[in-house]
Coordinates of C-alpha atoms in Angstrom, one line a residue:
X161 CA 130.3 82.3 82.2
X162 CA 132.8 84.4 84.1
X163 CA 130.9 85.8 87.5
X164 CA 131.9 90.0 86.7
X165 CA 131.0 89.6 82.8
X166 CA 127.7 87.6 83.8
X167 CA 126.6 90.7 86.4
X168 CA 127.8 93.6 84.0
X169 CA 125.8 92.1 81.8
X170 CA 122.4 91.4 83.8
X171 CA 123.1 95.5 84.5
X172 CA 122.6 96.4 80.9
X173 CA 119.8 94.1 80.7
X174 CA 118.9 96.2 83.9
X175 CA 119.2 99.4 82.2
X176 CA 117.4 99.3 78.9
X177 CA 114.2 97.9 80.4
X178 CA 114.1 100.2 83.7
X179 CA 115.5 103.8 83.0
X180 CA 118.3 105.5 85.7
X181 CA 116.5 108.4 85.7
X182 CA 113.3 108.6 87.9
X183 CA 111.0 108.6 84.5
X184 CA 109.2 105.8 85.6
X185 CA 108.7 107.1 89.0
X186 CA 107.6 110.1 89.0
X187 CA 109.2 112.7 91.1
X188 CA 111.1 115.4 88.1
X189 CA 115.0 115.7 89.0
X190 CA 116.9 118.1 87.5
X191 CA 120.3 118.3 88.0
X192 CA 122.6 122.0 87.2
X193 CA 125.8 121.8 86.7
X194 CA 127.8 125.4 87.1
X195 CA 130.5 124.6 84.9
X196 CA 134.5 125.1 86.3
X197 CA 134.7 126.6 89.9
X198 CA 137.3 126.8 92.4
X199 CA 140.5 127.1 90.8
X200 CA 139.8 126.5 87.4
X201 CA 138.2 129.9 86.2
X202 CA 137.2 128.5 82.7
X203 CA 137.2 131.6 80.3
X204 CA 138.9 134.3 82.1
X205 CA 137.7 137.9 82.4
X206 CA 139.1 140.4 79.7
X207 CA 137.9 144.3 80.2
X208 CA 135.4 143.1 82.7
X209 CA 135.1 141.4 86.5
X210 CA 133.6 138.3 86.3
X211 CA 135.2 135.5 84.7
X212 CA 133.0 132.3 83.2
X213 CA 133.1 130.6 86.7
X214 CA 131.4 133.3 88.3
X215 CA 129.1 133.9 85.4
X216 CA 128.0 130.0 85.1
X217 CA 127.2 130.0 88.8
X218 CA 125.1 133.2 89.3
X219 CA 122.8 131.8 86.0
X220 CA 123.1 128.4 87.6
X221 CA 122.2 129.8 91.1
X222 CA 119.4 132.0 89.1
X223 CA 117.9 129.0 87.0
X224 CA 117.7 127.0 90.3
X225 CA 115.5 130.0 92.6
X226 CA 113.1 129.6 89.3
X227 CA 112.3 126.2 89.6
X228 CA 112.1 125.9 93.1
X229 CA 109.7 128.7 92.8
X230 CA 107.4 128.2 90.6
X231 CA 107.7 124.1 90.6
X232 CA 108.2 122.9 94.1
X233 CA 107.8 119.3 93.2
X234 CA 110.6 119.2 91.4
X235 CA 113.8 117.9 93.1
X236 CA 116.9 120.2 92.4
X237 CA 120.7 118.8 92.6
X238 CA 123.5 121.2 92.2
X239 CA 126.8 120.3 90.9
X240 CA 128.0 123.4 93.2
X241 CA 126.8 126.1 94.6
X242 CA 130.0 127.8 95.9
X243 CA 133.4 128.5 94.0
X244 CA 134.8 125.0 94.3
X245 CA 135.7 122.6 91.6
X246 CA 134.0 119.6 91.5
X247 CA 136.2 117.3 88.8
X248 CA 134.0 116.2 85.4
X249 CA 133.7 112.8 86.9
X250 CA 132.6 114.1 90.4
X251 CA 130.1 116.1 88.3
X252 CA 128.9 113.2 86.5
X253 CA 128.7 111.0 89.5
X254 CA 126.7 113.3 91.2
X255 CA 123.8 113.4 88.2
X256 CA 123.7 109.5 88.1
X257 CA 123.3 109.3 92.1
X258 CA 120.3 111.5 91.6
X259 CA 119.1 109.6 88.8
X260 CA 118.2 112.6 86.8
X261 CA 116.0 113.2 84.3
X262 CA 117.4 116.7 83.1
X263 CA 121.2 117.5 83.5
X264 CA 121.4 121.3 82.5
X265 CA 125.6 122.5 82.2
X266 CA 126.0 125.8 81.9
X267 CA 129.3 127.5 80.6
X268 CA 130.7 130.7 78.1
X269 CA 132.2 130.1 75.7
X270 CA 135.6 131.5 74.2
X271 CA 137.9 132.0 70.7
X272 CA 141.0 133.2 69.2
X273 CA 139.2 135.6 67.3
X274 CA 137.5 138.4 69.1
X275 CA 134.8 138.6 66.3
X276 CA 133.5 135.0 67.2
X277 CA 129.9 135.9 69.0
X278 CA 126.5 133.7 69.8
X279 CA 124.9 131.0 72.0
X280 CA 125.1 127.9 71.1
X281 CA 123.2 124.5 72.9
X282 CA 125.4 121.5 72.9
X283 CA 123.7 117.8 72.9
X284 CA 126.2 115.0 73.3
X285 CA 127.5 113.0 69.6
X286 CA 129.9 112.6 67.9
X287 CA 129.8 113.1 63.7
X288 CA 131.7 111.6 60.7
X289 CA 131.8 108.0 62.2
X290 CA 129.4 105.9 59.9
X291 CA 131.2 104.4 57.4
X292 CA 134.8 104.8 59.0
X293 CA 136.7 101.8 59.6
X294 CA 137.2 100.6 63.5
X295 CA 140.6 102.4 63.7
X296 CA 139.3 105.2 62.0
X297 CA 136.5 106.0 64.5
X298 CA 139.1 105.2 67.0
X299 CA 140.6 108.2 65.8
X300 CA 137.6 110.8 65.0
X301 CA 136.9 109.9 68.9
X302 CA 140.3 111.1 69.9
X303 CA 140.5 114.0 68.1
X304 CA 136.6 114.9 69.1
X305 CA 137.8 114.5 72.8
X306 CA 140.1 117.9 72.6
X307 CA 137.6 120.4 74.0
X308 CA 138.2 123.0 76.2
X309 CA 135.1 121.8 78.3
X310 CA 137.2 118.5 78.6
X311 CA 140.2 119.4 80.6
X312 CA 140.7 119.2 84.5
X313 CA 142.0 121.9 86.6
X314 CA 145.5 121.6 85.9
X315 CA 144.6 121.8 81.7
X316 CA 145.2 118.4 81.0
X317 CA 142.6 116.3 78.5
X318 CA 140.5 114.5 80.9
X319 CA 141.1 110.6 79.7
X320 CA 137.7 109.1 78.7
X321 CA 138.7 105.7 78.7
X322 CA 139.9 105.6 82.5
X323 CA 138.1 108.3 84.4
X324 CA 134.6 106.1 84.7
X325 CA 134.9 102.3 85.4
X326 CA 133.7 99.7 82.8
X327 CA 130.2 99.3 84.3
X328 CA 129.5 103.2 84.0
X329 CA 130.8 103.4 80.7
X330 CA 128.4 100.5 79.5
X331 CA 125.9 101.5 81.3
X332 CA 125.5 105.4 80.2
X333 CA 126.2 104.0 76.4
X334 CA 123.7 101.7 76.5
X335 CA 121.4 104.6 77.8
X336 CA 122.5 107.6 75.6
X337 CA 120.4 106.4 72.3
X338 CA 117.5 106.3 74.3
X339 CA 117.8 109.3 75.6
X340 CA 119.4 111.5 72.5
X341 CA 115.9 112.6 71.2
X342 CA 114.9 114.3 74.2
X343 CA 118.1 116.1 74.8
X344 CA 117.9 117.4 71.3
X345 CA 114.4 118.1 72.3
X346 CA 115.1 120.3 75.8
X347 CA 118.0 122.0 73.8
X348 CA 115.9 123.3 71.2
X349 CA 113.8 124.6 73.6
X350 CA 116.3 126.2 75.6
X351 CA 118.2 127.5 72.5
X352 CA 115.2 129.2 70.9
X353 CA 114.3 130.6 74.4
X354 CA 117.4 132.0 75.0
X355 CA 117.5 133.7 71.3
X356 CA 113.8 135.0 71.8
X357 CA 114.9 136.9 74.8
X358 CA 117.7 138.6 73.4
X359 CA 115.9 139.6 70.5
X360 CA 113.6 141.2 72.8
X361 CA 116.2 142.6 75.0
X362 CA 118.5 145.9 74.7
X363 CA 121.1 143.5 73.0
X364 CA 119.3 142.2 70.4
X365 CA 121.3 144.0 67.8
X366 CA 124.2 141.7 68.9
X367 CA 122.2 138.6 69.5
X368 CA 123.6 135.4 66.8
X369 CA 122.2 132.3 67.1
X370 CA 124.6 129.5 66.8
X371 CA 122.0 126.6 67.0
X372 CA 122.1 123.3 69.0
X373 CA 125.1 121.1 67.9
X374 CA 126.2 117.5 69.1
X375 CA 130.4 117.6 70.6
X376 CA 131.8 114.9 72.6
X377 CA 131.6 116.1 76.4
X378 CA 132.6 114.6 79.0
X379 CA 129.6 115.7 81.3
X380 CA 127.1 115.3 78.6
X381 CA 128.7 111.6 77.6
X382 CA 128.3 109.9 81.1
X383 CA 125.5 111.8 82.7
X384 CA 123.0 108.7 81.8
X385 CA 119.8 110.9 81.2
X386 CA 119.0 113.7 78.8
X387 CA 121.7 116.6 78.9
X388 CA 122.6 119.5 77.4
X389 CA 125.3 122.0 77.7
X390 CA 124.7 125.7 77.2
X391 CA 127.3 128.4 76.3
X392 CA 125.7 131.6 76.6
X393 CA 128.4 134.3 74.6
X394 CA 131.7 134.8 73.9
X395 CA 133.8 136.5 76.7
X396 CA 136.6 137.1 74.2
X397 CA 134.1 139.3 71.9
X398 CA 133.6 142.6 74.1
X399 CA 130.2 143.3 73.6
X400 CA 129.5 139.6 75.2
X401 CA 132.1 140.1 77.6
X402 CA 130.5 143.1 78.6
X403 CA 126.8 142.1 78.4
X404 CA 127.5 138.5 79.7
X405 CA 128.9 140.4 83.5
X406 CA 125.7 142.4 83.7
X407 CA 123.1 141.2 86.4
X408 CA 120.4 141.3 83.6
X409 CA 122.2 139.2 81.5
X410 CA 122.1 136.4 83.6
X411 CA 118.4 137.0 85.0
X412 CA 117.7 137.0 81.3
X413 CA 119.7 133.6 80.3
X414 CA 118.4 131.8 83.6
X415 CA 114.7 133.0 83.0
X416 CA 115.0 131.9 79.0
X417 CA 116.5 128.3 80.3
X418 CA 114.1 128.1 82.7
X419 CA 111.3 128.8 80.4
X420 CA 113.0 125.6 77.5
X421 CA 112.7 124.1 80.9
X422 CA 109.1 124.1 81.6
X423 CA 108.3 123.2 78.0
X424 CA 110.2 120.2 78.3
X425 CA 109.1 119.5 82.2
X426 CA 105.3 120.0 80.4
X427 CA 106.0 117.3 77.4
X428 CA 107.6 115.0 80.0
X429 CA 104.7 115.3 82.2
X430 CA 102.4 114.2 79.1
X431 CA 104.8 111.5 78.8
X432 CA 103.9 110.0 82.1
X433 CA 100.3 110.6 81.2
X434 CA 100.3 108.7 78.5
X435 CA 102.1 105.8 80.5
X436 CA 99.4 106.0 83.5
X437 CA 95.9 107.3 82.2
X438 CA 93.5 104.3 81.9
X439 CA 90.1 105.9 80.0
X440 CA 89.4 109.3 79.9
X441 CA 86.8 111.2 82.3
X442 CA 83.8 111.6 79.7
X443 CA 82.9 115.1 79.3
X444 CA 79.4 115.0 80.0
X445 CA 79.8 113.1 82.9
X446 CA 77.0 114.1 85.9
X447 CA 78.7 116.6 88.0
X448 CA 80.0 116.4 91.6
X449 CA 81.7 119.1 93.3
X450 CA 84.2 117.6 95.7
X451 CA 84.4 113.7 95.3
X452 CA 85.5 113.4 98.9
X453 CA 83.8 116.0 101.4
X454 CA 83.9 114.3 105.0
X455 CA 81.5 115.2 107.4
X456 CA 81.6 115.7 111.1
X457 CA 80.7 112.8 113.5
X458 CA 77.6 112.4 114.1
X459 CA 75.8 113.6 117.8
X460 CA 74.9 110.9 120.1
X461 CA 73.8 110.6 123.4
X462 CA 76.1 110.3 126.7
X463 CA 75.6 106.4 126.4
X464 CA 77.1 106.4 123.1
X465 CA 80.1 108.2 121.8
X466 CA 81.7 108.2 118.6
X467 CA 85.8 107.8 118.8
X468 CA 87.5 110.5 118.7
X469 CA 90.1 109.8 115.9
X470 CA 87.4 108.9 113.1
X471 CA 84.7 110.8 111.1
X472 CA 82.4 109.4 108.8
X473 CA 82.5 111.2 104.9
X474 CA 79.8 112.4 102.5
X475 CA 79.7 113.9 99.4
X476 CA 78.9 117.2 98.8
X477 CA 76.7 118.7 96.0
X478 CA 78.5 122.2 96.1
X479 CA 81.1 123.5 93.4
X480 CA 84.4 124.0 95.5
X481 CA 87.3 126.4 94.2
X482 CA 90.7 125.3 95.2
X483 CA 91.3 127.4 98.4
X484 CA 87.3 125.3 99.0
X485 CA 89.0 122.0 98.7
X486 CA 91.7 123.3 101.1
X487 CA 89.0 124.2 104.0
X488 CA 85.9 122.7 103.2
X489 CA 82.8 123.1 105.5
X490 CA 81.1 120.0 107.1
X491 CA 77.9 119.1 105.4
X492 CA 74.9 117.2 107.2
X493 CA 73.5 113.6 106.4
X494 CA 69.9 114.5 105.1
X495 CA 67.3 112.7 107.6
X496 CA 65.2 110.3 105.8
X497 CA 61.2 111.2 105.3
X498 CA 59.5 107.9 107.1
X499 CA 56.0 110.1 105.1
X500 CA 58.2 109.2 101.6
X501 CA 60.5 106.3 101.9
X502 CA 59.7 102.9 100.6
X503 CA 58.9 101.1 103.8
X504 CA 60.7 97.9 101.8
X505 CA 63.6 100.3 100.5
X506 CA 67.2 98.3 101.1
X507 CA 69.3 100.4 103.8
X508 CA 72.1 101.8 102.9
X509 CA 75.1 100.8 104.5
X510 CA 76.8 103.1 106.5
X511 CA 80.0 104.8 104.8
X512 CA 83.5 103.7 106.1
X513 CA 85.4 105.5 108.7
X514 CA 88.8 107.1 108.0
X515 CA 91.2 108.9 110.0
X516 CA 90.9 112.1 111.3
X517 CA 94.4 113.2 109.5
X518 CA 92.5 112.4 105.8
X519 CA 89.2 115.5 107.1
X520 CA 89.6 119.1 106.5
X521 CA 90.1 120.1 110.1
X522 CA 93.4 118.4 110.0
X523 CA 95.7 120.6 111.3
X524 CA 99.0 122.1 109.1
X525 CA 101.8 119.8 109.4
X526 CA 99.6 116.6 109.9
X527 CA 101.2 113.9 107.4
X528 CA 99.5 112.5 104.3
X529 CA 97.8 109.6 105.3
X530 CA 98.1 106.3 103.4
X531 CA 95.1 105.2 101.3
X532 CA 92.4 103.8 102.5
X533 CA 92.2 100.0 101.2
X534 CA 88.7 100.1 99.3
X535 CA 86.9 99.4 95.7
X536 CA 86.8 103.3 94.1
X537 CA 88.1 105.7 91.7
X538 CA 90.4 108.7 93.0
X539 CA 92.2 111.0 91.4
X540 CA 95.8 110.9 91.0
X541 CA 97.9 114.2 91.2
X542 CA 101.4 114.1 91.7
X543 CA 104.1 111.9 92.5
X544 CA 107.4 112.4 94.8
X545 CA 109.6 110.5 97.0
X546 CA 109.0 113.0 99.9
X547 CA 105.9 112.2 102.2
X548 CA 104.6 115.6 102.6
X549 CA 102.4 117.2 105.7
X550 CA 99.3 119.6 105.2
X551 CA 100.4 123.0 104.8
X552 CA 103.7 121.8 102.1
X553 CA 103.7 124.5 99.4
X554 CA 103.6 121.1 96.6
X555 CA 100.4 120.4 98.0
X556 CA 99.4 123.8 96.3
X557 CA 96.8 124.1 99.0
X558 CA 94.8 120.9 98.1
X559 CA 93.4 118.9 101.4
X560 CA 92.3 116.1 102.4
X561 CA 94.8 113.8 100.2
X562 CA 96.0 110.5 100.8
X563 CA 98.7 108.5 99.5
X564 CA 99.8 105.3 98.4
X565 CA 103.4 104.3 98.1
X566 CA 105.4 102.1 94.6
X567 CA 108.9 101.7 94.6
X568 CA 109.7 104.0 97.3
X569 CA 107.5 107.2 95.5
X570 CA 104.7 108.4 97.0
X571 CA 101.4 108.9 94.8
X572 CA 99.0 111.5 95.5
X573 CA 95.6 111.0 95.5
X574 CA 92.2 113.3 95.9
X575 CA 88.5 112.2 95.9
X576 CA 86.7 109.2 95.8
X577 CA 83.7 107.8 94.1
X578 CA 81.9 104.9 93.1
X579 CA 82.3 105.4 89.6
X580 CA 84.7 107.2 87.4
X581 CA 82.4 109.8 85.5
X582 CA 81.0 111.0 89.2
X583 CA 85.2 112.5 89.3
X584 CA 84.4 114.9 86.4
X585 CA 83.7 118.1 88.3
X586 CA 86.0 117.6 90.9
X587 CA 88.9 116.2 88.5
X588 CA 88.4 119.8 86.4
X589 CA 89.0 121.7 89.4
X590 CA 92.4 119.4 90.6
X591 CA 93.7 119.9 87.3
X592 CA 93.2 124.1 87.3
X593 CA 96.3 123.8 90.0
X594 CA 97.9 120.3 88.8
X595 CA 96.9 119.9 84.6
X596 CA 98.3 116.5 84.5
X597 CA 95.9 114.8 87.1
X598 CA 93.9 111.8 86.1
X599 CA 91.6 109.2 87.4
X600 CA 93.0 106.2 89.0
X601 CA 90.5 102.7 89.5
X602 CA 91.4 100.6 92.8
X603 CA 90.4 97.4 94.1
X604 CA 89.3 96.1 97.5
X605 CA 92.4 95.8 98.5
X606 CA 93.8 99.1 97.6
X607 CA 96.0 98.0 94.8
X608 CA 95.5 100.1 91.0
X609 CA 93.9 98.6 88.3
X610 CA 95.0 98.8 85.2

């Protein structure tokens, strides 16, 4: 077998059973792209200022402050963030070299007829081909091509066949089925968001909902992950025009994407659940407060110290809160009672030693330690491919954590116990700040069991 066709092939084969985008992973990428910039204005400005350039990029710029807000372990990757003009394949290249799982475009629209009004949510597809002969769909494709969001800076139609080498365009084709459903899914959510607001809003008497359609994009056809592109009004109607340049406007259309946002971000988190859970915690589990409370070491006398980088933990059998689990106080071993104690009574072996970064008087900016290599349950909360240090707003205050590391993402993990239903309590309160955490079973060696 010819040497390229062999490798372009083992990269499909590469492709369908392990996704570009960080799915599998676990850190949540979204990538915005502003649409035109620079000196390609897109739809230009009629009665008012701004023209769709300046529009897309204050929403854009808007829609990103909201995420990083409200979910700081989510990566955000801009197309732009200044008035450039990154070319459609420079856009598309930059949302596969993030390995995406959202690519949000965000444009406004334009007609020959003033009249024409309404958002409208854009998914990539192209209809009328089943049943058409090969030249025939050869054609429909052509013809579907001539958009206005297809054309480079100098108006030309951007060339689908040339702008993306032969392994990208295999490669984000044998990906797009895949990933259809759930950019008809986001767009829904981000369409009816968008039209719920403006019913809501001063402009609701104007507000026309143009639903979610499939068009042959460019940015949408070879951004390998699900994608949507959203055109919030018509700038050649003059009510848009004139809403569309108000600085409510866009807060409105970035708060409304951002909101389809988090309902997607929340299904796609259940996703990953649903990949990674093992049995459920059982609800009437015995309760434990804080599955990994350490203590402080132990006094001793001047002939025998205890090192100053480890401390010895022990549970706790007080219900903490999360700003508790952030600074929790040292409890003290319980002496035994020689008066009640079995004189035959096994002893118990003494607890292992961890380092002093995994204890609660760990000081801000002390890096997650790596998990301790032992048989127990923990509780896994959140995965990213940033290490992060005490004090790290993903961290949501939660402390002491440790982490363990799979294909360059780091898992976090909280608590410890013997046994899984001894996690209940404490796996309620981790999930008051992170809803998606679940129990995780390890062996000796600190590897997961499935």
């Amino acid at each position: 077998m010819n040497r390229p066709i062999f490798h372009l092939i083992f990269m499909v084969a590469t492709m369908l059973l392990c996704p570009i985008s960080g799915i599998a992973a676990g850190q949540f990428v979204v990538v915005i792209d502003a649409g035109h910039g620079g000196g390609d204005p897109g739809t230009l400005h009629r009665k008012f200022k701004q023209d769709e350039k300046t529009i897309a990029l204050n929403v854009a710029l808007k829609l990103g402050k909201l995420i990083e807000q409200n979910h700081p372990d989510v990566k955000i990757v801009y197309t732009r963030t200044t008035d450039v003009y990154p070319t459609l394949p420079d856009r598309t290249r930059i949302a596969r070299e993030a390995k995406g799982n959202l690519f949000i475009s965000i444009h406004v629209n334009s007609a020959q007829s003033s009249s024409a009004k309404g958002v409208e949510t854009y998914v990539f597809g192209i209809t009328g081909l089943q049943g058409k002969s090969a030249a025939e769909q050869k054609r429909i494709r052509e013809r579907t091509m001539i958009e206005r969001e297809n054309l480079d800076i100098d108006g030309k139609q951007i060339d689908f066949e040339t702008a993306v080498d032969i392994e990208t365009k295999i490669l984000c084709q044998a990906q797009r089925e895949k990933h259809n459903k759930y950019s008809q899914e986001v767009a829904h959510y981000v369409q009816n968001n968008i039209m719920s607001a403006l019913r809501k809003s001063d402009y609701r008497s104007n507000a026309v909902d143009r639903g979610v359609k499939q068009k042959n994009i460019f940015v949408l056809c070879y951004s390998p992950m699900p994608a949507i592109l959203v055109e919030l009004g018509y700038m050649t109607n003059y009510n848009e025009e004139k809403f569309l340049n108000t600085a409510n406007a866009q807060t409105l259309f970035a708060q409304a994407i951002f909101r389809g946002f988090e309902q997607y971000k929340s299904n796609w988190s259940k996703r990953q659940l649903r990949e990674e859970i093992e049995v459920p915690v059982v609800a009437d589990a015995p309760a434990i407060a804080d599955a990994m409370r350490p203590e402080p070491a132990a006094e001793t006398s001047a002939a025998t110290t205890t090192p100053s980088n480890t401390v010895t933990p022990a549970p706790s059998n007080t219900t903490a809160t999360p700003s508790d689990i952030a600074t929790p106080a040292p409890q003290p071993e319980p002496q035994p009672n020689p008066a009640t104690e079995p004189s035959n009574a096994t002893p118990t072996p003494p607890a292992p030693k961890i380092d002093v970064a995994y204890t609660a008087n760990a000081p801000a900016g002390t890096e997650v330690p790596m998990l301790e290599k032992r048989s127990c349950y923990r509780i896994q909360f959140m995965s990213s491919t940033t290490r992060f240090k005490r004090g790290d707003a993903a961290l949501k205050g939660l402390w002491p954590v440790q982490c363990y590391e799979v294909n360059g993402y780091f898992r976090y993990t909280y608590g410890e116990a013997a046994d899984r239903s001894d996690l209940q309590q404490a796996i309620l309160k981790v999930r008051k700040s992170f809803p998606d955490a679940f129990s995780v079973h390890f062996d000796e060696n600190g590897n997961r069991i499935r």
